[in-house]
Each structure stands twice: as structure tokens, then as C-alpha cells.
Amino acid sequence: MTHFRRPTIQIKVRVGDVTEVECDALIVNLFDGVTHPGGATGAVDRALGGQITALIAAGEIKGKLGEAPVIHTAGRIPAARVIVAGLGKSADFSVEAVHKAVASSVRAAKKKACRRIATILHGAGIAGMNTDRSAQAVVEGAFIGDFDPDSYKTSEREKEIEFLTIIERDADKARSAKQAAAAGEIIAREMNQARSLVNMPANELSPSDFAKEAQRRAEALGLDCEVLDEKQIEKQGFGLLTAVGRGSARPPRLVVLRHQPRKRGPVIGLVGKGITFDSGGLSLKPAENMELMKGDMAGAAAVLSAICAIAQLKVPTNAAAFMPLAENMPGGSATRPGDVIKTYAGKSVEIINTDAEGRLILADALAYAAKSGATHLVDVATLTGAMVIALGRITTGVLGNNRDLMERIKAAAEKAGERVWEMPLFDEYREQIKSPIADMKNIGGRPAGPITAAMFLKEFVGDTPWVHLDIAGTSWNEGDLSYMAKGPTGVPVRTLVELCRDFA
Ligand code: BES
Ligand code: ZN
Ligand code: ZN
């Protein structure tokens, strides 16, 4: 099947006046409750003879977050249309608000087949947001809104946005915005690359296809790349990855990409769950919604994109991405419930449910990462359905064994405009994964599902500071998030990049 690679938006930063810019759509903004906008929005309003203030007075434009009303300018300014992006309440203003406002506006512009978009530095100077943060957030918002999962359609697809030009009056600010926009572009392109991979159907993306893609990108960026095939995986003792992969005709892979700008200092090990399809194995999943399990490699896609982004950004932090890749299938040589497996770390695991496979491949990869020099571990996984029940599709659940690293993750997520919330990892939960015949079993029953899954992982990180991100809910937008297309979200690429920048 042909996969249409969409061209992505070109970003520019220009010194100029918004009332003089020629484009198909100009994005200005409005806070909720403001009746007489100032700044760029005020200037555009005046040029349009007070049309924006009139629409506000009529209650047709409210400034609600994500609102993106389109106004035709009828030649009164060179921009053919103006979009008044709602920024929400000024008291709630954040990076996330800029993402939502710009993404919604870009989606509205796309619907009207706009190709050239201009925008301002939304929120620069408000609530602690400087020019740089605004520029990065504007670019990220544009890419969030631009992504479309329709690349397998053979009929005509929506028209593409070609340019996004950020207009800034002050030349100094424009100069610094230009650099920040370039960084935002790298991060946002990588985020959308992760979304494309998650969007790929499993028939098009096997573990070895994923490994080849990772290798191709590593070569392009000069990252050190190690790929283990199924023979090496088995021979080197990755018993759990072998056990999960053996039910499929398409064998597992283990890929490690390393970014090593420094001789010493911390090494961040990013470990991503890479199940290219999760049928459940012999503990077969119900048919309903099983197709979504093509996205069970969202963790691996996120760590791949994150390492590629930090390489391009030349972040001076040592980092490595570990991607255990397997297809969880119920083939003739599949692992059975009741099987006992020896892990890479040397412990024994009784497999009770073959659908709890993510923690198995992660356990081997975490142990390997710790052994091969990672000083800090962050794993990312679509790990439990129970996390979707607990926090829905808005918030990523985080659990870990180290206060400092946990706080760093929270701060990075906040900066990146992604939501995380901590869940507890009290020792008492360990009881639930006790096995009568092995060191532990791979499920802990229905109570506290996301926590017992994390307790299992904890067994394999030793004393290394570690945080686990369960993205089962947040990696896929079911339509809850109106500012982006239904489908993959690219979470938590931005948080991981921010974390590595924080370590620099
Ligand atoms: N990949 C699933 C978790 C999942 C569910 C991700 C829904 C995204 C959306 C995982 O491998 C799984 O099947 N987990 C089981 C664990 C159970 C058997 C203890 C689950 O959550 O049901
Ligand atoms: Zn599963
Ligand atoms: Zn899974």
C-alpha cells in the first residue's frame, strides 16, 4: 500500500506589521472576556472597521480556548481572512493554551483550503511567557493542528498548508523568535513523525520494519545505532522479549540509539514499548477496538522521535533510546499462560496473562539500559487499559522510584504543555504480583492495574532513578481533543525533549 508522505509546513519569521501581511489567513487572538482587544488584534480590528469588536459585542466571538472563528476581510487588509484564536481565560494562560489556540486555528484554515498562513507571537509577554517560548509554542501548535492521519487514502486529500509566517514588529524579538521557532520546528516535526509511525497499520510496520526505520534515521543524524535480531536477542538472554515475540511469524528486534555529546555526566535512558500489534497473544483480546492495537508501539515511536530531536537540537546531554520491538500474536509457538521465563536480569517470571506483554519486553529493556550505563531511566508505554479508565485521554499517569526525577518530569511536562499526574508506588502493592512458583507473576489482578504494572517494572531498574509514563490513554485521541485530528497524538515527545534539555 502506498503511504503518502505529506509535505509539512514551512516556517518563517518576518519583521513586519500584521495589517500589511499578504496571506490566505492571518491568526490573531482574543482572551475570554475581553471586549476591546489591543495589540495586533486591535490593529487588525481597526483596519477592518471594528468588525472584530462588533462580533464580540454580538456574542459571536468569545475568546473561548480553541475557538477559531474565520472572518473574511473583503480586501480591507492584504490578508484574505482573519482567524481570531480564542486563548481562554487569561488567568489560565499557559503554553498549552497557545498550542490549542494555534492548532485549532490551523485546522480551521485547512478546512478553508488556506495554503499560506500568518500569525503573531501569541501570548509573548503574558504570564511569564517570553518571545522564545511563544515562538516555539506557536510552531508546535501549528504542527499539532496540521497533522492528518489520512495518508492511506487514494482519493484526494485535504489541501496542504505550505507556509506559516510569524510576524513580529520588533526586529530584536523577531531574531530571537527565529531561533526558538527553528527549535520548535525540529521538535514538532519529530512529534508528527511519531504520530505517523503510530498511525501505520501493523501489516505495514513489523518489528523489523520499525528497526529499519530507526536505523535509517540514526544514520541520517549520525546517531550510534545497535540492532539485535531474534537470534541475538535469545542468545544474549532477553528471555521476556523472546517470549513475547515467539507467537508471531515476524520476529522481535531490540534497537538502541545513542546520542553522546559528552565524555561524562548523566546518561538518560529512554525506554519505549514497541509492540507493533497487540492481539493479546493466547490471552486473546476481544475483537472490538482491536485495530487500535496497531498503536501499541507509541512508546517506542516517542523515544525514537525524542532522541532524533535532541540530536538535531544538539542538546548537550547524553541520552539513549531503547526500543524493544515485538508483535504479540497467538501463533503455534506462542508463549502460554503458566510458562515460566528467565529474564535478562536473571529473575524468573510466571506468565499468567499473555496480554500483559508490555511490562515483559520493558523489563528486559530496562535491565539492559541500566546495565549499559543509563544513570536515569524513563520508560514510555501504552501499558494498561486501566490507565485509560483512571485518567482518561487527557492525562498521562506517571510513577517512579525517585523524587528528584519525578519532579523533573513534571516540570518538563508543564513546560512542554503536556499533562502528567503522579500515582503512588507503595511497597504494599508488591503483594499482588507474588507468584507461588517464580520470583513474580506478570499480572496483579484488577485493583490498581496501572500501579501493579509499574511495580513489575520497578523490579528491573535496581537502584537507578526511574520514572514510568503510561500513555495508554494519551497517545491516541478518540475525538476528546478537538484541536487535533482523531488518532495519534505524539505524546510525550515534547516532554522527553524538555527533560533532556533540563539535564543539559
Ligand atoms: N496494550 C495494552 C494496554 C492498552 C489498552 C493500551 C488499551 C491502549 C489502550 C496492554 O498490553 C494490555 O493488554 N494490558 C492489559 C493488562 C492486563 C492483562 C493485566 C490490560 O490493560 O487489559
Ligand atoms: Zn496486551
Ligand atoms: Zn500491549
Short mmCIF file of C-alpha atoms and ligand atoms in Angstrom, two decimals:
data_model
loop_
_atom_site.label_atom_id
_atom_site.label_comp_id
_atom_site.label_asym_id
_atom_site.label_seq_id
_atom_site.Cartn_x
_atom_site.Cartn_y
_atom_site.Cartn_z
CA MET A 1 0.00 0.00 0.00
CA THR A 2 1.33 3.39 -0.89
CA HIS A 3 1.82 5.64 2.05
CA PHE A 4 1.56 9.27 1.01
CA ARG A 5 4.20 11.31 2.71
CA ARG A 6 2.63 14.66 3.33
CA PRO A 7 4.74 17.73 2.79
CA THR A 8 4.92 19.63 6.07
CA ILE A 9 4.58 23.30 6.81
CA GLN A 10 7.50 25.64 6.14
CA ILE A 11 8.12 28.06 8.99
CA LYS A 12 9.27 31.64 8.55
CA VAL A 13 9.73 34.57 10.90
CA ARG A 14 9.40 38.09 9.44
CA VAL A 15 9.68 41.59 10.79
CA GLY A 16 6.55 43.47 9.82
CA ASP A 17 3.05 44.72 10.54
CA VAL A 18 0.12 42.30 10.64
CA THR A 19 -2.16 44.71 8.82
CA GLU A 20 0.22 44.65 5.86
CA VAL A 21 0.91 40.93 5.51
CA GLU A 22 -0.37 39.12 2.46
CA CYS A 23 -1.68 35.60 3.18
CA ASP A 24 -4.72 33.34 2.98
CA ALA A 25 -5.36 33.53 6.70
CA LEU A 26 -3.95 35.68 9.49
CA ILE A 27 -4.24 34.32 13.04
CA VAL A 28 -4.68 36.91 15.79
CA ASN A 29 -6.10 36.18 19.24
CA LEU A 30 -8.51 37.09 22.00
CA PHE A 31 -8.69 36.31 25.70
CA ASP A 32 -12.04 35.19 27.05
CA GLY A 33 -13.97 38.20 28.37
CA VAL A 34 -12.02 40.90 26.53
CA THR A 35 -14.37 43.25 24.66
CA HIS A 36 -11.84 45.69 23.19
CA PRO A 37 -8.69 43.83 22.14
CA GLY A 38 -5.39 45.70 21.96
CA GLY A 39 -2.08 44.84 20.31
CA ALA A 40 -2.09 43.09 16.96
CA THR A 41 -5.74 42.04 17.29
CA GLY A 42 -6.71 45.67 18.00
CA ALA A 43 -4.74 46.88 14.99
CA VAL A 44 -6.45 44.35 12.73
CA ASP A 45 -9.83 45.27 14.22
CA ARG A 46 -9.28 48.94 13.38
CA ALA A 47 -8.17 48.09 9.86
CA LEU A 48 -11.38 46.06 9.49
CA GLY A 49 -13.52 48.98 10.62
CA GLY A 50 -14.27 47.49 14.04
CA GLN A 51 -15.59 44.18 12.74
CA ILE A 52 -13.94 42.11 15.49
CA THR A 53 -15.28 44.28 18.32
CA ALA A 54 -18.71 44.17 16.68
CA LEU A 55 -18.64 40.36 16.56
CA ILE A 56 -17.56 40.27 20.21
CA ALA A 57 -20.41 42.63 21.15
CA ALA A 58 -22.83 40.37 19.26
CA GLY A 59 -21.57 37.39 21.25
CA GLU A 60 -20.32 35.60 18.13
CA ILE A 61 -16.67 35.71 19.17
CA LYS A 62 -15.97 34.92 22.81
CA GLY A 63 -12.27 34.12 23.11
CA LYS A 64 -13.02 30.64 24.47
CA LEU A 65 -9.98 28.38 24.32
CA GLY A 66 -9.87 26.55 20.99
CA GLU A 67 -12.48 28.77 19.33
CA ALA A 68 -11.33 29.73 15.80
CA PRO A 69 -13.84 31.97 14.01
CA VAL A 70 -12.92 32.90 10.44
CA ILE A 71 -13.64 36.45 9.18
CA HIS A 72 -13.34 37.46 5.52
CA THR A 73 -11.57 40.76 5.13
CA ALA A 74 -13.03 41.66 1.71
CA GLY A 75 -9.80 43.37 0.66
CA ARG A 76 -9.56 45.79 3.58
CA ILE A 77 -6.20 44.28 4.52
CA PRO A 78 -3.90 42.12 2.36
CA ALA A 79 -4.77 39.01 4.43
CA ALA A 80 -7.77 37.30 2.79
CA ARG A 81 -9.10 36.02 6.14
CA VAL A 82 -8.58 36.70 9.80
CA ILE A 83 -8.91 33.95 12.41
CA VAL A 84 -9.49 35.19 15.96
CA ALA A 85 -7.95 32.37 18.02
CA GLY A 86 -9.55 32.04 21.45
CA LEU A 87 -6.89 31.93 24.20
CA GLY A 88 -9.32 31.19 27.04
CA LYS A 89 -9.25 32.92 30.41
CA SER A 90 -6.11 34.97 30.93
CA ALA A 91 -5.78 33.54 34.46
CA ASP A 92 -5.41 30.03 32.96
CA PHE A 93 -2.93 31.08 30.29
CA SER A 94 -0.14 28.57 29.55
CA VAL A 95 1.98 27.03 26.80
CA GLU A 96 -0.83 24.56 26.34
CA ALA A 97 -3.28 27.40 25.62
CA VAL A 98 -1.04 28.60 22.79
CA HIS A 99 -0.85 25.05 21.41
CA LYS A 100 -4.63 24.71 21.47
CA ALA A 101 -5.31 28.16 20.06
CA VAL A 102 -2.89 27.83 17.15
CA ALA A 103 -3.74 24.19 16.42
CA SER A 104 -7.47 24.95 16.28
CA SER A 105 -6.85 27.92 14.00
CA VAL A 106 -4.66 25.89 11.69
CA ARG A 107 -7.37 23.26 11.46
CA ALA A 108 -9.94 25.95 10.64
CA ALA A 109 -7.61 27.39 7.98
CA LYS A 110 -7.06 23.96 6.48
CA LYS A 111 -10.80 23.40 6.15
CA LYS A 112 -10.93 26.58 4.06
CA ALA A 113 -8.05 25.34 1.87
CA CYS A 114 -5.70 28.10 3.03
CA ARG A 115 -2.11 27.50 1.95
CA ARG A 116 -0.26 30.50 3.36
CA ILE A 117 -0.87 31.37 6.99
CA ALA A 118 0.50 34.26 9.01
CA THR A 119 0.40 34.58 12.77
CA ILE A 120 1.65 36.62 15.68
CA LEU A 121 3.68 35.56 18.73
CA HIS A 122 0.66 34.57 20.82
CA GLY A 123 0.98 35.38 24.48
CA ALA A 124 4.53 36.74 24.34
CA GLY A 125 4.99 38.88 27.44
CA ILE A 126 1.95 37.41 29.23
CA ALA A 127 2.09 35.30 32.41
CA GLY A 128 5.84 34.73 32.23
CA MET A 129 5.90 33.66 28.60
CA ASN A 130 8.76 35.21 26.70
CA THR A 131 9.25 35.62 22.97
CA ASP A 132 11.17 32.35 22.66
CA ARG A 133 8.65 30.19 24.46
CA SER A 134 5.86 31.76 22.47
CA ALA A 135 7.63 31.18 19.15
CA GLN A 136 8.27 27.54 19.99
CA ALA A 137 4.69 27.01 21.16
CA VAL A 138 3.23 28.69 18.06
CA VAL A 139 5.21 26.41 15.75
CA GLU A 140 4.35 23.33 17.79
CA GLY A 141 0.68 24.30 17.79
CA ALA A 142 0.74 24.62 14.00
CA PHE A 143 2.17 21.12 13.59
CA ILE A 144 -0.26 19.68 16.14
CA GLY A 145 -3.18 21.06 14.12
CA ASP A 146 -1.69 20.24 10.73
CA PHE A 147 -1.21 16.50 11.23
CA ASP A 148 -3.72 14.34 9.39
CA PRO A 149 -3.88 10.54 9.63
CA ASP A 150 -5.35 10.13 6.13
CA SER A 151 -2.12 9.19 4.35
CA TYR A 152 -3.54 5.86 3.14
CA LYS A 153 -6.44 7.41 1.22
CA THR A 154 -6.11 7.06 -2.54
CA SER A 155 -8.73 9.70 -3.27
CA GLU A 156 -7.97 13.38 -2.98
CA ARG A 157 -6.92 14.55 0.43
CA GLU A 158 -7.33 17.94 2.03
CA LYS A 159 -5.25 20.77 0.64
CA GLU A 160 -1.95 21.29 2.43
CA ILE A 161 -0.77 24.31 4.34
CA GLU A 162 2.51 25.41 2.79
CA PHE A 163 3.77 28.30 4.89
CA LEU A 164 3.37 29.61 8.39
CA THR A 165 4.90 33.04 8.79
CA ILE A 166 5.31 34.54 12.24
CA ILE A 167 5.04 38.33 12.04
CA GLU A 168 6.76 40.42 14.71
CA ARG A 169 7.22 44.21 14.68
CA ASP A 170 10.34 44.33 16.82
CA ALA A 171 13.48 43.22 14.91
CA ASP A 172 15.33 42.01 18.04
CA LYS A 173 12.40 39.93 19.18
CA ALA A 174 11.99 38.54 15.67
CA ARG A 175 15.63 37.48 15.67
CA SER A 176 15.32 35.52 18.90
CA ALA A 177 11.94 34.15 17.84
CA LYS A 178 13.56 32.80 14.70
CA GLN A 179 15.90 30.53 16.69
CA ALA A 180 13.16 29.35 19.03
CA ALA A 181 10.86 28.69 16.08
CA ALA A 182 13.57 26.57 14.47
CA ALA A 183 13.82 24.51 17.67
CA GLY A 184 10.04 24.23 17.81
CA GLU A 185 10.05 23.04 14.22
CA ILE A 186 12.51 20.24 14.98
CA ILE A 187 10.51 19.08 17.99
CA ALA A 188 7.16 19.36 16.22
CA ARG A 189 8.32 17.54 13.09
CA GLU A 190 9.59 14.71 15.27
CA MET A 191 6.31 14.68 17.20
CA ASN A 192 4.45 14.26 13.90
CA GLN A 193 6.89 11.57 12.77
CA ALA A 194 5.93 9.65 15.90
CA ARG A 195 2.26 10.16 15.03
CA SER A 196 2.86 8.81 11.51
CA LEU A 197 4.51 5.68 12.87
CA VAL A 198 1.70 5.09 15.36
CA ASN A 199 -0.77 5.58 12.52
CA MET A 200 0.87 2.89 10.39
CA PRO A 201 -1.11 -0.35 10.25
CA ALA A 202 0.71 -3.39 11.59
CA ASN A 203 0.80 -5.05 8.16
CA GLU A 204 2.97 -2.14 7.06
CA LEU A 205 5.07 -1.95 10.22
CA SER A 206 6.58 -5.11 11.66
CA PRO A 207 9.27 -5.11 14.36
CA SER A 208 11.95 -5.33 11.66
CA ASP A 209 10.30 -2.53 9.63
CA PHE A 210 10.38 -0.35 12.74
CA ALA A 211 14.02 -1.28 13.36
CA LYS A 212 14.95 -0.39 9.77
CA GLU A 213 13.20 2.97 10.10
CA ALA A 214 15.08 3.68 13.33
CA GLN A 215 18.36 2.66 11.71
CA ARG A 216 17.69 4.86 8.68
CA ARG A 217 17.02 7.87 10.87
CA ALA A 218 20.01 7.17 13.10
CA GLU A 219 22.29 7.10 10.07
CA ALA A 220 20.86 10.34 8.74
CA LEU A 221 21.55 12.06 12.07
CA GLY A 222 24.83 10.38 12.94
CA LEU A 223 23.45 8.60 16.00
CA ASP A 224 25.15 5.43 17.18
CA CYS A 225 22.79 2.53 16.39
CA GLU A 226 22.65 -1.05 17.63
CA VAL A 227 20.08 -3.54 16.30
CA LEU A 228 19.73 -7.03 17.75
CA ASP A 229 17.82 -9.64 15.72
CA GLU A 230 15.83 -12.51 17.23
CA LYS A 231 18.86 -14.83 17.42
CA GLN A 232 20.99 -12.29 19.25
CA ILE A 233 18.05 -11.38 21.50
CA GLU A 234 17.66 -15.00 22.56
CA LYS A 235 21.38 -15.72 22.82
CA GLN A 236 22.06 -12.65 24.96
CA GLY A 237 19.39 -13.70 27.43
CA PHE A 238 16.45 -11.42 26.71
CA GLY A 239 14.03 -14.16 27.74
CA LEU A 240 10.98 -11.94 28.10
CA LEU A 241 11.36 -10.22 24.72
CA THR A 242 11.86 -13.64 23.15
CA ALA A 243 8.77 -14.99 24.94
CA VAL A 244 6.55 -12.14 23.73
CA GLY A 245 7.83 -12.27 20.14
CA ARG A 246 7.62 -16.01 19.59
CA GLY A 247 3.91 -16.21 18.69
CA SER A 248 4.45 -14.11 15.59
CA ALA A 249 5.88 -15.01 12.19
CA ARG A 250 7.60 -11.63 12.32
CA PRO A 251 10.42 -11.89 14.87
CA PRO A 252 11.35 -9.34 17.55
CA ARG A 253 14.12 -6.73 17.47
CA LEU A 254 15.93 -4.66 20.06
CA VAL A 255 17.13 -1.27 18.87
CA VAL A 256 19.36 1.13 20.82
CA LEU A 257 20.19 4.63 19.56
CA ARG A 258 22.80 6.69 21.39
CA HIS A 259 23.38 10.44 21.47
CA GLN A 260 26.74 11.03 23.21
CA PRO A 261 27.88 14.63 23.10
CA ARG A 262 29.77 14.42 26.42
CA LYS A 263 32.53 12.29 27.93
CA ARG A 264 30.93 12.21 31.37
CA GLY A 265 27.78 13.25 33.15
CA PRO A 266 24.33 11.71 33.35
CA VAL A 267 23.00 9.36 30.68
CA ILE A 268 19.24 9.44 30.23
CA GLY A 269 17.90 6.06 29.14
CA LEU A 270 14.60 6.46 27.30
CA VAL A 271 12.86 3.10 27.02
CA GLY A 272 9.79 2.75 24.79
CA LYS A 273 7.30 -0.12 24.48
CA GLY A 274 7.34 -1.25 20.85
CA ILE A 275 4.54 -3.76 20.33
CA THR A 276 3.76 -3.28 16.63
CA PHE A 277 0.49 -5.14 17.18
CA ASP A 278 -1.05 -6.43 20.39
CA SER A 279 -3.57 -9.19 19.74
CA GLY A 280 -3.19 -10.25 23.35
CA GLY A 281 -1.44 -13.47 22.29
CA LEU A 282 -3.10 -16.66 23.56
CA SER A 283 -4.93 -14.49 26.12
CA LEU A 284 -6.63 -13.09 23.02
CA LYS A 285 -8.24 -9.66 23.14
CA PRO A 286 -11.91 -9.17 22.19
CA ALA A 287 -12.42 -8.14 18.54
CA GLU A 288 -13.95 -4.78 19.37
CA ASN A 289 -11.36 -1.98 19.01
CA MET A 290 -8.53 -4.47 18.49
CA GLU A 291 -7.49 -2.45 15.42
CA LEU A 292 -6.31 0.30 17.78
CA MET A 293 -3.60 -2.06 18.99
CA LYS A 294 -1.53 -1.10 15.95
CA GLY A 295 -0.70 1.87 18.20
CA ASP A 296 0.87 -0.27 20.93
CA MET A 297 4.32 0.90 19.78
CA ALA A 298 3.58 4.56 20.62
CA GLY A 299 6.15 4.47 23.42
CA ALA A 300 8.92 3.30 21.09
CA ALA A 301 7.86 5.84 18.46
CA ALA A 302 8.04 8.59 21.09
CA VAL A 303 11.52 7.72 22.35
CA LEU A 304 12.77 7.38 18.76
CA SER A 305 11.47 10.84 17.93
CA ALA A 306 12.79 12.30 21.16
CA ILE A 307 16.34 11.05 20.59
CA CYS A 308 16.22 12.28 16.97
CA ALA A 309 15.03 15.69 18.15
CA ILE A 310 17.71 16.11 20.82
CA ALA A 311 20.35 15.07 18.29
CA GLN A 312 19.17 17.75 15.85
CA LEU A 313 18.91 20.32 18.64
CA LYS A 314 22.45 19.32 19.70
CA VAL A 315 21.31 19.11 23.31
CA PRO A 316 24.50 18.58 25.36
CA THR A 317 23.06 15.70 27.41
CA ASN A 318 23.97 12.06 26.92
CA ALA A 319 20.88 10.06 26.10
CA ALA A 320 19.99 6.69 24.65
CA ALA A 321 16.74 5.32 23.30
CA PHE A 322 15.98 1.63 23.95
CA MET A 323 13.28 0.12 21.79
CA PRO A 324 12.21 -3.48 22.41
CA LEU A 325 10.07 -4.40 19.39
CA ALA A 326 7.75 -7.39 19.04
CA GLU A 327 4.41 -8.43 17.63
CA ASN A 328 2.19 -10.08 20.25
CA MET A 329 0.45 -12.89 18.35
CA PRO A 330 -1.08 -16.26 19.24
CA GLY A 331 0.89 -18.40 16.72
CA GLY A 332 1.76 -22.07 17.20
CA SER A 333 4.91 -21.39 19.16
CA ALA A 334 3.37 -18.64 21.27
CA THR A 335 4.10 -18.35 24.96
CA ARG A 336 1.39 -19.99 27.09
CA PRO A 337 -0.21 -18.86 30.34
CA GLY A 338 1.67 -20.75 33.03
CA ASP A 339 5.03 -20.60 31.26
CA VAL A 340 7.92 -19.51 33.46
CA ILE A 341 10.55 -17.32 31.79
CA LYS A 342 14.06 -16.37 32.82
CA THR A 343 14.59 -12.66 32.31
CA TYR A 344 17.63 -10.66 31.17
CA ALA A 345 18.09 -9.54 34.79
CA GLY A 346 18.18 -13.18 35.88
CA LYS A 347 14.85 -13.23 37.72
CA SER A 348 12.04 -15.67 36.93
CA VAL A 349 8.56 -14.61 35.82
CA GLU A 350 5.40 -16.69 35.68
CA ILE A 351 3.27 -15.60 32.72
CA ILE A 352 -0.38 -15.64 33.80
CA ASN A 353 -1.79 -13.47 31.03
CA THR A 354 -0.02 -13.13 27.69
CA ASP A 355 -1.84 -9.81 27.11
CA ALA A 356 0.24 -8.21 29.86
CA GLU A 357 3.18 -8.27 27.41
CA GLY A 358 4.31 -4.64 27.55
CA ARG A 359 5.79 -4.95 31.04
CA LEU A 360 7.64 -8.07 29.88
CA ILE A 361 9.52 -6.51 26.99
CA LEU A 362 10.12 -3.34 29.02
CA ALA A 363 11.54 -5.32 31.94
CA ASP A 364 14.28 -6.78 29.73
CA ALA A 365 14.96 -3.42 28.05
CA LEU A 366 15.08 -1.52 31.37
CA ALA A 367 17.51 -4.05 32.84
CA TYR A 368 19.67 -3.76 29.71
CA ALA A 369 19.56 0.05 29.80
CA ALA A 370 20.60 0.13 33.46
CA LYS A 371 23.41 -2.34 32.77
CA SER A 372 24.68 -0.42 29.76
CA GLY A 373 25.25 2.82 31.63
CA ALA A 374 21.97 4.75 31.88
CA THR A 375 22.10 6.81 35.07
CA HIS A 376 18.42 7.81 34.82
CA LEU A 377 15.62 5.77 33.28
CA VAL A 378 12.37 6.98 31.77
CA ASP A 379 10.08 4.44 30.17
CA VAL A 380 7.10 5.25 27.99
CA ALA A 381 4.39 2.70 27.31
CA THR A 382 0.80 2.11 26.27
CA LEU A 383 0.79 -0.21 29.22
CA THR A 384 -2.64 -0.63 30.79
CA GLY A 385 -6.28 -0.27 29.81
CA ALA A 386 -6.85 0.59 33.46
CA MET A 387 -4.90 3.83 32.99
CA VAL A 388 -7.44 4.91 30.36
CA ILE A 389 -10.15 4.26 32.95
CA ALA A 390 -8.25 6.14 35.68
CA LEU A 391 -7.10 9.32 33.90
CA GLY A 392 -8.88 9.20 30.53
CA ARG A 393 -7.24 10.55 27.40
CA ILE A 394 -6.19 13.90 28.87
CA THR A 395 -3.52 12.99 31.40
CA THR A 396 -0.53 10.65 31.36
CA GLY A 397 -0.07 8.71 34.58
CA VAL A 398 3.48 8.77 35.98
CA LEU A 399 5.00 6.51 38.60
CA GLY A 400 8.57 6.15 39.78
CA ASN A 401 11.12 5.37 42.44
CA ASN A 402 12.88 8.72 42.73
CA ARG A 403 11.50 12.08 43.91
CA ASP A 404 14.00 14.28 42.06
CA LEU A 405 13.49 12.63 38.67
CA MET A 406 9.72 12.63 39.21
CA GLU A 407 9.74 16.40 39.85
CA ARG A 408 11.91 16.94 36.78
CA ILE A 409 9.43 15.02 34.62
CA LYS A 410 6.53 17.03 36.00
CA ALA A 411 8.36 20.31 35.33
CA ALA A 412 9.32 19.19 31.82
CA ALA A 413 5.71 18.22 31.04
CA GLU A 414 4.48 21.57 32.30
CA LYS A 415 6.99 23.41 30.11
CA ALA A 416 6.10 21.25 27.13
CA GLY A 417 2.36 21.78 27.55
CA GLU A 418 1.58 18.12 28.22
CA ARG A 419 -0.34 16.78 31.22
CA VAL A 420 1.00 14.26 33.70
CA TRP A 421 -0.22 13.14 37.12
CA GLU A 422 1.58 11.04 39.67
CA MET A 423 0.25 7.77 41.06
CA PRO A 424 1.71 6.03 44.12
CA LEU A 425 4.10 3.07 44.14
CA PHE A 426 3.80 1.91 47.74
CA ASP A 427 5.63 -1.32 48.60
CA GLU A 428 2.36 -2.97 49.68
CA TYR A 429 1.31 -3.30 46.03
CA ARG A 430 4.16 -5.78 45.52
CA GLU A 431 1.98 -8.45 47.21
CA GLN A 432 -0.30 -8.52 44.18
CA ILE A 433 2.39 -9.79 41.81
CA LYS A 434 3.68 -12.59 44.05
CA SER A 435 3.83 -15.97 42.32
CA PRO A 436 3.75 -19.33 44.14
CA ILE A 437 6.36 -20.79 41.80
CA ALA A 438 8.50 -17.91 40.45
CA ASP A 439 10.00 -14.60 41.59
CA MET A 440 6.86 -12.83 40.40
CA LYS A 441 3.91 -13.16 38.03
CA ASN A 442 3.06 -10.75 35.24
CA ILE A 443 -0.36 -9.52 36.40
CA GLY A 444 -1.65 -8.23 39.71
CA GLY A 445 -5.41 -8.60 39.32
CA ARG A 446 -7.95 -5.86 38.70
CA PRO A 447 -7.28 -3.50 41.63
CA ALA A 448 -4.76 -0.73 40.86
CA GLY A 449 -3.86 -2.14 37.43
CA PRO A 450 -1.54 0.71 36.37
CA ILE A 451 0.27 0.54 39.71
CA THR A 452 0.90 -3.21 39.78
CA ALA A 453 2.16 -2.95 36.19
CA ALA A 454 4.65 -0.30 37.36
CA MET A 455 5.55 -2.41 40.42
CA PHE A 456 6.52 -5.16 37.98
CA LEU A 457 8.81 -2.76 36.07
CA LYS A 458 10.33 -1.49 39.31
CA GLU A 459 11.78 -4.96 39.91
CA PHE A 460 14.09 -4.47 36.92
CA VAL A 461 15.57 -0.99 37.41
CA GLY A 462 17.54 -1.73 40.58
CA ASP A 463 18.63 1.48 42.32
CA THR A 464 18.62 3.59 39.17
CA PRO A 465 16.31 6.61 39.37
CA TRP A 466 13.36 5.72 37.15
CA VAL A 467 10.03 7.16 36.06
CA HIS A 468 7.37 5.30 34.09
CA LEU A 469 4.88 7.10 31.83
CA ASP A 470 1.72 5.12 31.00
CA ILE A 471 0.40 6.69 27.77
CA ALA A 472 -2.35 4.11 27.07
CA GLY A 473 -4.93 6.92 27.14
CA THR A 474 -2.97 9.95 25.97
CA SER A 475 -1.22 8.50 22.91
CA TRP A 476 -4.49 8.27 20.98
CA ASN A 477 -7.12 10.98 20.52
CA GLU A 478 -10.57 9.43 20.28
CA GLY A 479 -12.07 12.81 19.48
CA ASP A 480 -11.87 14.24 23.00
CA LEU A 481 -9.30 16.77 21.82
CA SER A 482 -10.96 18.99 19.21
CA TYR A 483 -7.77 20.88 18.35
CA MET A 484 -6.16 17.87 16.73
CA ALA A 485 -7.23 15.11 14.35
CA LYS A 486 -8.58 11.87 15.73
CA GLY A 487 -5.74 9.38 16.03
CA PRO A 488 -2.16 9.52 17.31
CA THR A 489 -1.18 12.50 19.49
CA GLY A 490 2.63 12.26 19.60
CA VAL A 491 2.57 12.33 23.42
CA PRO A 492 5.07 12.57 25.20
CA VAL A 493 7.78 13.54 22.66
CA ARG A 494 7.80 17.18 23.78
CA THR A 495 8.15 16.28 27.48
CA LEU A 496 11.07 13.93 26.80
CA VAL A 497 12.91 16.58 24.77
CA GLU A 498 12.28 19.16 27.52
CA LEU A 499 13.60 16.72 30.14
CA CYS A 500 16.86 16.20 28.24
CA ARG A 501 17.23 19.94 27.76
CA ASP A 502 16.73 20.35 31.52
CA PHE A 503 19.62 17.95 32.19
CA ALA A 504 21.96 19.96 29.94
N1 BES B 1 -1.58 -2.63 25.14
C1 BES B 1 -2.41 -2.99 26.23
C2 BES B 1 -2.90 -1.80 27.03
C3 BES B 1 -3.81 -0.82 26.32
C4 BES B 1 -5.17 -0.92 26.43
C5 BES B 1 -3.27 0.24 25.61
C6 BES B 1 -5.99 0.00 25.82
C7 BES B 1 -4.09 1.15 24.99
C8 BES B 1 -5.44 1.04 25.09
C9 BES B 1 -1.65 -3.92 27.19
O1 BES B 1 -0.70 -4.72 26.62
C10 BES B 1 -2.66 -4.81 27.83
O2 BES B 1 -3.28 -5.54 27.12
N2 BES B 1 -2.80 -4.70 29.14
C11 BES B 1 -3.75 -5.48 29.84
C12 BES B 1 -3.13 -5.92 31.14
C13 BES B 1 -3.95 -6.92 31.90
C14 BES B 1 -3.98 -8.23 31.17
C15 BES B 1 -3.35 -7.07 33.27
C16 BES B 1 -4.97 -4.60 30.11
O3 BES B 1 -4.81 -3.42 30.40
O4 BES B 1 -6.08 -5.11 29.98
ZN ZN B 2 -1.52 -6.57 25.89
ZN ZN B 3 0.14 -4.02 24.81
#
